[in-house]
Coordinates of C-alpha atoms (C1' of nucleotides) and ligand atoms in Angstrom, one line a residue:
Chain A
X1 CA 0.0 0.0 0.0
X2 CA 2.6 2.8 1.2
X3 CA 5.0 0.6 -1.6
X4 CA 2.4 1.7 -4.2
X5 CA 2.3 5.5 -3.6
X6 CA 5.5 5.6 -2.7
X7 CA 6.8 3.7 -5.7
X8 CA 4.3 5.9 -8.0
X9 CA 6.0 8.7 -6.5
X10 CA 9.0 7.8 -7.6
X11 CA 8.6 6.7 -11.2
X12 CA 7.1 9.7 -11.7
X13 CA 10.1 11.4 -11.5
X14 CA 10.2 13.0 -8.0
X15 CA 12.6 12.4 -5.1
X16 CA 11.5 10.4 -2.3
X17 CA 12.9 12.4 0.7
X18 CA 12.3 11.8 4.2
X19 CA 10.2 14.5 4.6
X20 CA 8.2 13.9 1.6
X21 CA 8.4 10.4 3.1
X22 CA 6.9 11.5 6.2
X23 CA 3.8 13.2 4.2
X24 CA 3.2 10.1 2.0
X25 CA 2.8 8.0 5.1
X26 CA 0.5 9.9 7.3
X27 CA -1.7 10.1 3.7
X28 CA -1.6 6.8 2.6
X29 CA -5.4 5.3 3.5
X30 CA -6.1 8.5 5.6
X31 CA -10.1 9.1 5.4
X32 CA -9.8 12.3 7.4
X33 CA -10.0 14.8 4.4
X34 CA -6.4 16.8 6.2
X35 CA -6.2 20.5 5.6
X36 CA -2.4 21.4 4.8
X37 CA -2.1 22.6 8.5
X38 CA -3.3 19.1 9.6
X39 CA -0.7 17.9 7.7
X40 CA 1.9 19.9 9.2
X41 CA 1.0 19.4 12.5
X42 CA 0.8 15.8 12.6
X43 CA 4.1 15.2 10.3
X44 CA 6.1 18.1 12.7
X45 CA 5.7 15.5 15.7
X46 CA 8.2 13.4 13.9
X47 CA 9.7 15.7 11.9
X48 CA 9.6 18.7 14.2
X49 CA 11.8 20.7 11.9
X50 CA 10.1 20.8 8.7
X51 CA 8.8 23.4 7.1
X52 CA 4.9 24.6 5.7
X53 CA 6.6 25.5 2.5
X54 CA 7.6 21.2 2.1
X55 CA 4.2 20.4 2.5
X56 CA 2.7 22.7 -0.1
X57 CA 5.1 22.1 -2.1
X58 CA 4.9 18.4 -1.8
X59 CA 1.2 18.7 -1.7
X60 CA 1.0 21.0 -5.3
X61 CA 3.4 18.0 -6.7
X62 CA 1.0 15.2 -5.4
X63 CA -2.0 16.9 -6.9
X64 CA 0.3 17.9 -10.2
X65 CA 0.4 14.3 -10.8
X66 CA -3.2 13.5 -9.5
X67 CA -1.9 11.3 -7.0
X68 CA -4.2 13.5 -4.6
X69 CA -7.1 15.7 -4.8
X70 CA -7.6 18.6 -3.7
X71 CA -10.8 19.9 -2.1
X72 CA -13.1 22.7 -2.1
X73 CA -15.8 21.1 0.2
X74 CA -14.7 23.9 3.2
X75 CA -15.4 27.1 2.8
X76 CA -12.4 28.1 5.4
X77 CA -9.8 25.9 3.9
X78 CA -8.5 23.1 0.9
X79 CA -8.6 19.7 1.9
X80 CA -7.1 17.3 0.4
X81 CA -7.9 13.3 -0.3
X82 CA -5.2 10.5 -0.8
X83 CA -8.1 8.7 -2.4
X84 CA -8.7 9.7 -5.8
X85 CA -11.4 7.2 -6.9
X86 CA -14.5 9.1 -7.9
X87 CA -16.6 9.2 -4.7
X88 CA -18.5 11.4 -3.0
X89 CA -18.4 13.0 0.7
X90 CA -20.8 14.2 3.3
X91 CA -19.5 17.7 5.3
X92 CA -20.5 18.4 8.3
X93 CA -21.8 22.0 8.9
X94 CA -20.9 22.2 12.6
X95 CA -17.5 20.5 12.9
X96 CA -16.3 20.5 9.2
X97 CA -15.6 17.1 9.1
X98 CA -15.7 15.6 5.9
X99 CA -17.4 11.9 5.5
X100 CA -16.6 9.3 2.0
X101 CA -19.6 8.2 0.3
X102 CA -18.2 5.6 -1.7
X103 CA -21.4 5.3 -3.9
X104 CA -22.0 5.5 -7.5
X105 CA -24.7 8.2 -9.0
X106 CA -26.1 8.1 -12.0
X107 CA -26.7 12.4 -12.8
X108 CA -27.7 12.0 -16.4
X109 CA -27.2 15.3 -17.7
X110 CA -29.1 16.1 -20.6
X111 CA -27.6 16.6 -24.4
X112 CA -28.4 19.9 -25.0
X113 CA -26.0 20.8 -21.6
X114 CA -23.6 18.5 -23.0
X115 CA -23.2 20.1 -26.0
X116 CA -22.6 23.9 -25.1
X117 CA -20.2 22.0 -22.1
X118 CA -17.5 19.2 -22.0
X119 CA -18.4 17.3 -18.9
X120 CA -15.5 15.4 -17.1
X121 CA -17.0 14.6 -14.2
X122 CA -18.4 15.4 -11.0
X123 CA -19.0 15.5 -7.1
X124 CA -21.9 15.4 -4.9
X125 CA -21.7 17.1 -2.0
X126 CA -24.0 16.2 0.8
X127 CA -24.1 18.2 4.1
X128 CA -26.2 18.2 7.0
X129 CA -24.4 17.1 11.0
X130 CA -22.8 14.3 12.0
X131 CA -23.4 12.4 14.5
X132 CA -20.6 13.4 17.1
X133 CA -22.2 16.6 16.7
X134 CA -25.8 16.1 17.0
X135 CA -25.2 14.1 20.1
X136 CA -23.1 17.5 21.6
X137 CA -26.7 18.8 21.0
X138 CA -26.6 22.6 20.5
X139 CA -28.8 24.6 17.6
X140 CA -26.3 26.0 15.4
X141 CA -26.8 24.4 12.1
X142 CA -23.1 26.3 10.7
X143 CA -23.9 28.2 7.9
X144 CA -25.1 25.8 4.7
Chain B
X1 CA -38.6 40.7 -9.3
X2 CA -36.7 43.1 -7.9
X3 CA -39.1 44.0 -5.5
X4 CA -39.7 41.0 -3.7
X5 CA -35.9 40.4 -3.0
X6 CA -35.9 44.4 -2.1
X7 CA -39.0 43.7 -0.1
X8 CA -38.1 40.7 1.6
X9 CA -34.7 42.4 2.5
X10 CA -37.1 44.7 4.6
X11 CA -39.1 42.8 5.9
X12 CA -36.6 40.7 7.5
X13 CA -35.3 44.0 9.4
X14 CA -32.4 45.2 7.3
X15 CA -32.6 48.9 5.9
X16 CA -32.5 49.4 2.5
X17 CA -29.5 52.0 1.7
X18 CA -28.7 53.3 -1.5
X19 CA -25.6 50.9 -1.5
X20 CA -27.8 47.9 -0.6
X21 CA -30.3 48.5 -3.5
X22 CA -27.2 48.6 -5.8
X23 CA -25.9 45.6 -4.7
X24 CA -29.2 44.0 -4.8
X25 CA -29.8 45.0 -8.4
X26 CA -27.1 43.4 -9.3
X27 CA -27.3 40.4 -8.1
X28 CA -30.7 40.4 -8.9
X29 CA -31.7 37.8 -11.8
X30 CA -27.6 37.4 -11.8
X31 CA -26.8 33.7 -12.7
X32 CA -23.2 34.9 -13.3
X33 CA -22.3 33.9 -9.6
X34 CA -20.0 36.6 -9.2
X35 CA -17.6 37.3 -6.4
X36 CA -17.2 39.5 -3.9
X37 CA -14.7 41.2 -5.5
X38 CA -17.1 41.0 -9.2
X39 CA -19.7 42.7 -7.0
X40 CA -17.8 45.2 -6.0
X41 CA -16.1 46.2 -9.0
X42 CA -19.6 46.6 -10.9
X43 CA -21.5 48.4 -8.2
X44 CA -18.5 51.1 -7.7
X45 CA -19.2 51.5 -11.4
X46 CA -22.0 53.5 -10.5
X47 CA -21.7 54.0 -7.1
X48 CA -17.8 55.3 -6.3
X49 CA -17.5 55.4 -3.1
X50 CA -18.8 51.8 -1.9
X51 CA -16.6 50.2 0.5
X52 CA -15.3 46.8 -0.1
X53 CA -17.0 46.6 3.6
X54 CA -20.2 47.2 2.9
X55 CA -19.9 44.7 0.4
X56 CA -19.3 41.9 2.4
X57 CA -20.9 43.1 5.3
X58 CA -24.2 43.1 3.3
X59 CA -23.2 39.6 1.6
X60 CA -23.0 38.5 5.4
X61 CA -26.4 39.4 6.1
X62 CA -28.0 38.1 2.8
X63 CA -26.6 35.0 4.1
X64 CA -27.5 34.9 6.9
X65 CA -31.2 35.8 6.2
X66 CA -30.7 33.0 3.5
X67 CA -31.3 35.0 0.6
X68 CA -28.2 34.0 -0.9
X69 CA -25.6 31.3 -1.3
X70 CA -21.9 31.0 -0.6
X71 CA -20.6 29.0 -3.1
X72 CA -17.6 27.1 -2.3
X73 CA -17.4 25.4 -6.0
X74 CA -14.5 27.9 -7.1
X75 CA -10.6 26.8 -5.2
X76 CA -9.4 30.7 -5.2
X77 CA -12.9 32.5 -3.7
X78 CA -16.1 32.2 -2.6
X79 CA -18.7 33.0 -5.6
X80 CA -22.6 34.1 -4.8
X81 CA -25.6 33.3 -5.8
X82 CA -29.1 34.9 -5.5
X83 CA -30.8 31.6 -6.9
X84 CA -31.8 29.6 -3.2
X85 CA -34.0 27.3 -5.1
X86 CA -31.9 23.7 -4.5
X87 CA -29.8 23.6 -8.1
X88 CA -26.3 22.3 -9.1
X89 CA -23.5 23.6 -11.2
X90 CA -21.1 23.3 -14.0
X91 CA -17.8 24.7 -13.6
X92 CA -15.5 25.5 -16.5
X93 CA -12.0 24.4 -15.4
X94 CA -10.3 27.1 -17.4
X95 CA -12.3 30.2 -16.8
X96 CA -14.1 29.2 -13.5
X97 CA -17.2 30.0 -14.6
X98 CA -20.1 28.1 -13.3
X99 CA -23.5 27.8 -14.7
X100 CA -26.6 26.5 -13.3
X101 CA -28.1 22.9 -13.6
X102 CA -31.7 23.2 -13.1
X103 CA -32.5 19.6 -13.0
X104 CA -33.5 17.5 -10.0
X105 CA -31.2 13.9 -9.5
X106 CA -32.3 11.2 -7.3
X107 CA -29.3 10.2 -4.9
X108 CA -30.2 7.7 -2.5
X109 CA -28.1 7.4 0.1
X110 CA -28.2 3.8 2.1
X111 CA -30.3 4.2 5.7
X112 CA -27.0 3.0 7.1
X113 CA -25.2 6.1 6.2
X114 CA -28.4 8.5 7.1
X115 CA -28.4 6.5 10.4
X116 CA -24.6 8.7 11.6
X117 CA -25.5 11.6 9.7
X118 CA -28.3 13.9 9.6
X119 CA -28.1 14.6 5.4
X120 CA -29.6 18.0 5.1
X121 CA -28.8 18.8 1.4
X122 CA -26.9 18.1 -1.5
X123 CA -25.0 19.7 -4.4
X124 CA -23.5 18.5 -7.0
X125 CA -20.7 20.0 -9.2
X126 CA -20.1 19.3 -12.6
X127 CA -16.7 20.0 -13.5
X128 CA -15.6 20.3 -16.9
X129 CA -14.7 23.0 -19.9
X130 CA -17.1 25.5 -21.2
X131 CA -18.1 26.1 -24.8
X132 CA -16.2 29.0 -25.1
X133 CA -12.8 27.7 -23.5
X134 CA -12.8 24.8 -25.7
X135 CA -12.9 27.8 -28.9
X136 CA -10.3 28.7 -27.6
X137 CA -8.3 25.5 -28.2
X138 CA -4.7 25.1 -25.7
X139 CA -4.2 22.2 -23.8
X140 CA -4.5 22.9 -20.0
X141 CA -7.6 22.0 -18.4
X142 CA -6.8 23.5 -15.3
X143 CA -6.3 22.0 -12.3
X144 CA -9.2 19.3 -11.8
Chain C
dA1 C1' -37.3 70.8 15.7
dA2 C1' -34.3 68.9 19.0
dT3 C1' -32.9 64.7 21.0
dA4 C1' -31.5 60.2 21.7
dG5 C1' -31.0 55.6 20.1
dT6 C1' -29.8 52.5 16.5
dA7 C1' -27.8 50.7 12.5
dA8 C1' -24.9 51.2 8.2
dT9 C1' -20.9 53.0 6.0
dG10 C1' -16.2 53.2 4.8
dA11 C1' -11.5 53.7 6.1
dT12 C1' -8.3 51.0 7.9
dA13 C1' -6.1 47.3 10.4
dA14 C1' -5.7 42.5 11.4
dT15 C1' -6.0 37.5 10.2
dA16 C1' -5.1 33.6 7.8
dA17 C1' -4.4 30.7 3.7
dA18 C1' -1.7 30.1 0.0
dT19 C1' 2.2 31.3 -3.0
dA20 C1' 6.7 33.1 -4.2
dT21 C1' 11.8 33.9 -3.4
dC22 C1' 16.0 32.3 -2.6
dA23 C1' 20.3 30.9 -0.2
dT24 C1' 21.9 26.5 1.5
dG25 C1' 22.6 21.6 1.4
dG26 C1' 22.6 17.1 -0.4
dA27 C1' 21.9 13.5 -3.6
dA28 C1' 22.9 11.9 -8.3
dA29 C1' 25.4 12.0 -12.6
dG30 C1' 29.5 12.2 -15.1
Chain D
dC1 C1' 36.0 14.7 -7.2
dT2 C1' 33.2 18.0 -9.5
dT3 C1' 29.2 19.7 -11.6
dT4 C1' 24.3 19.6 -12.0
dC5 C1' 20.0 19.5 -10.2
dC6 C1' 16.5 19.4 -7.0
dA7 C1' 14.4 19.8 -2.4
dT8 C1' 14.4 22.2 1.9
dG9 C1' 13.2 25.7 5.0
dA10 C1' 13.4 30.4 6.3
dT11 C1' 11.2 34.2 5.0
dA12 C1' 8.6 37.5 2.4
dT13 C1' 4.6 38.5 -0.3
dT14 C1' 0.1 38.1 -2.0
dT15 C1' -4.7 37.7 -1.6
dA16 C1' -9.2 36.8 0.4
dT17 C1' -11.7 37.6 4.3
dT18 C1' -12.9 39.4 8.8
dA19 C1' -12.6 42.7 12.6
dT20 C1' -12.5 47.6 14.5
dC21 C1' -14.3 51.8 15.0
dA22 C1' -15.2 56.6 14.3
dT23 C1' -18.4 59.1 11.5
dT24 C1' -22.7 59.4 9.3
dA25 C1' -27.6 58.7 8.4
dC26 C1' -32.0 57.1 9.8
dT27 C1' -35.9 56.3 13.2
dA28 C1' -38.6 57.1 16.8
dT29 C1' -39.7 60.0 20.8
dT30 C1' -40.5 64.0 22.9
Ligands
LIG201 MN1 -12.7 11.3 0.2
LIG202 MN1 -26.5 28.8 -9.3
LIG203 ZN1 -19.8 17.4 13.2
LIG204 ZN1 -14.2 28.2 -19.6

DNA sequence: AATAGTAATGATAATAAATATCATGGAAAG
DNA sequence: CTTTCCATGATATTTATTATCATTACTATT
């Protein structure tokens, strides 16, 4: 698994350094949709001299490549997704957390849409409260 | 048409300044999704002195009254749009520019997945390259 | 009309995310 | 060993967005 995207990494003509080692692995199978500052914090605790620039850096080559994707899903800040089968993700509107929804759609989009615009895929975004939250109670919904 | 979004802007106990009725016209019927810095540039057009404030503060409250959305479909900034009736979007990978998808799509999602999360909404985004981009020919379809 | 209370404006400052610059260091190639 | 190239990390810059706040413009009350 970390072979793979490591290995990818490689062949496709970057350097695997420890740093960039260090992202890889705290990606690889991580669900948790990481902003870069996730990313920094949790990769400083064993790496505690590395810099923000590295993991942007690293980040902008990942996504380059498409070895990542990045995120739009919050508002505040990109996320970004080791997993870059199509699928889809539930958001959170309280806590931001961002859910998978490994579920194919069928959106049929008709041919006169088609026509006046190249479609090369898509996302569905679903958002409501998780349950973490709605167990916390409370009555702010976030915003939408 | 303009004076039920003027009118509900009242009602909801918001005053209606010369700056706000700009703004509103503007965005009024305006399936451009423009952004804060769009509306801005077009009201000063005829209204100088506006305040790159006043523009967000009174994007703030539209939202908040939920008269309008905050888009988050765009990577580089948030885009607006007056429509609240529940639609999707194309966006154009080049330009950015996103245009509507009035059509309604059925998308299940399993009890077992409703069951730990409370699913409010959806939206879906259609990404892809416009008519006009694809005129224009070159080869970079943007980032993804 | 004068007053007092309230809310919006706009100038400006502050915050925060993301990007750009660049000197230094280290791996790889020759 | 020497040159070339690339990544790192410190730092600066850019850009979007939010926060502050004094001034101004209404609104309601007397
Ligand atoms: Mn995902
Ligand atoms: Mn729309
Ligand atoms: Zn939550
Ligand atoms: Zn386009």
């Amino acid at each position: 698994m970390i072979i793979n995207i490591m290995e990818r990494f490689k062949n496709i003509g970057l350097k695997l350094t420890p740093q960039r080692v260090a992202i890889l692995e705290y990606l690889d199978g991580n669900t948790s949709h990481p902003s870069a500052e996730d990313i920094y914090r949790h990769v400083k605790e064993r790496f505690p001299m590395i810099s923000f620039a590295t993991v942007y850096n690293t980040l902008e080559a990942l996504r380059k490549r498409g070895l990542i994707l990045e995120l739009t899903i919050d508002p505040d800040r990109k996320r970004y997704d080791p997993n870059i089968h199509p699928h889809h993700h539930l958001i959170c509107l309280r806590c931001k957390s961002v859910v998978d929804v490994n579920l194919e759609f069928d959106v049929p989009v008709p041919d006169d849409v088609r026509g006046r615009f190249e479609i090369l895929g898509n996302h569905i975004e679903f958002y409501g409260i998780c349950e973490q939250c709605k167990k916390e109670g409370g009555d702010d919904n976030g915003s939408l």
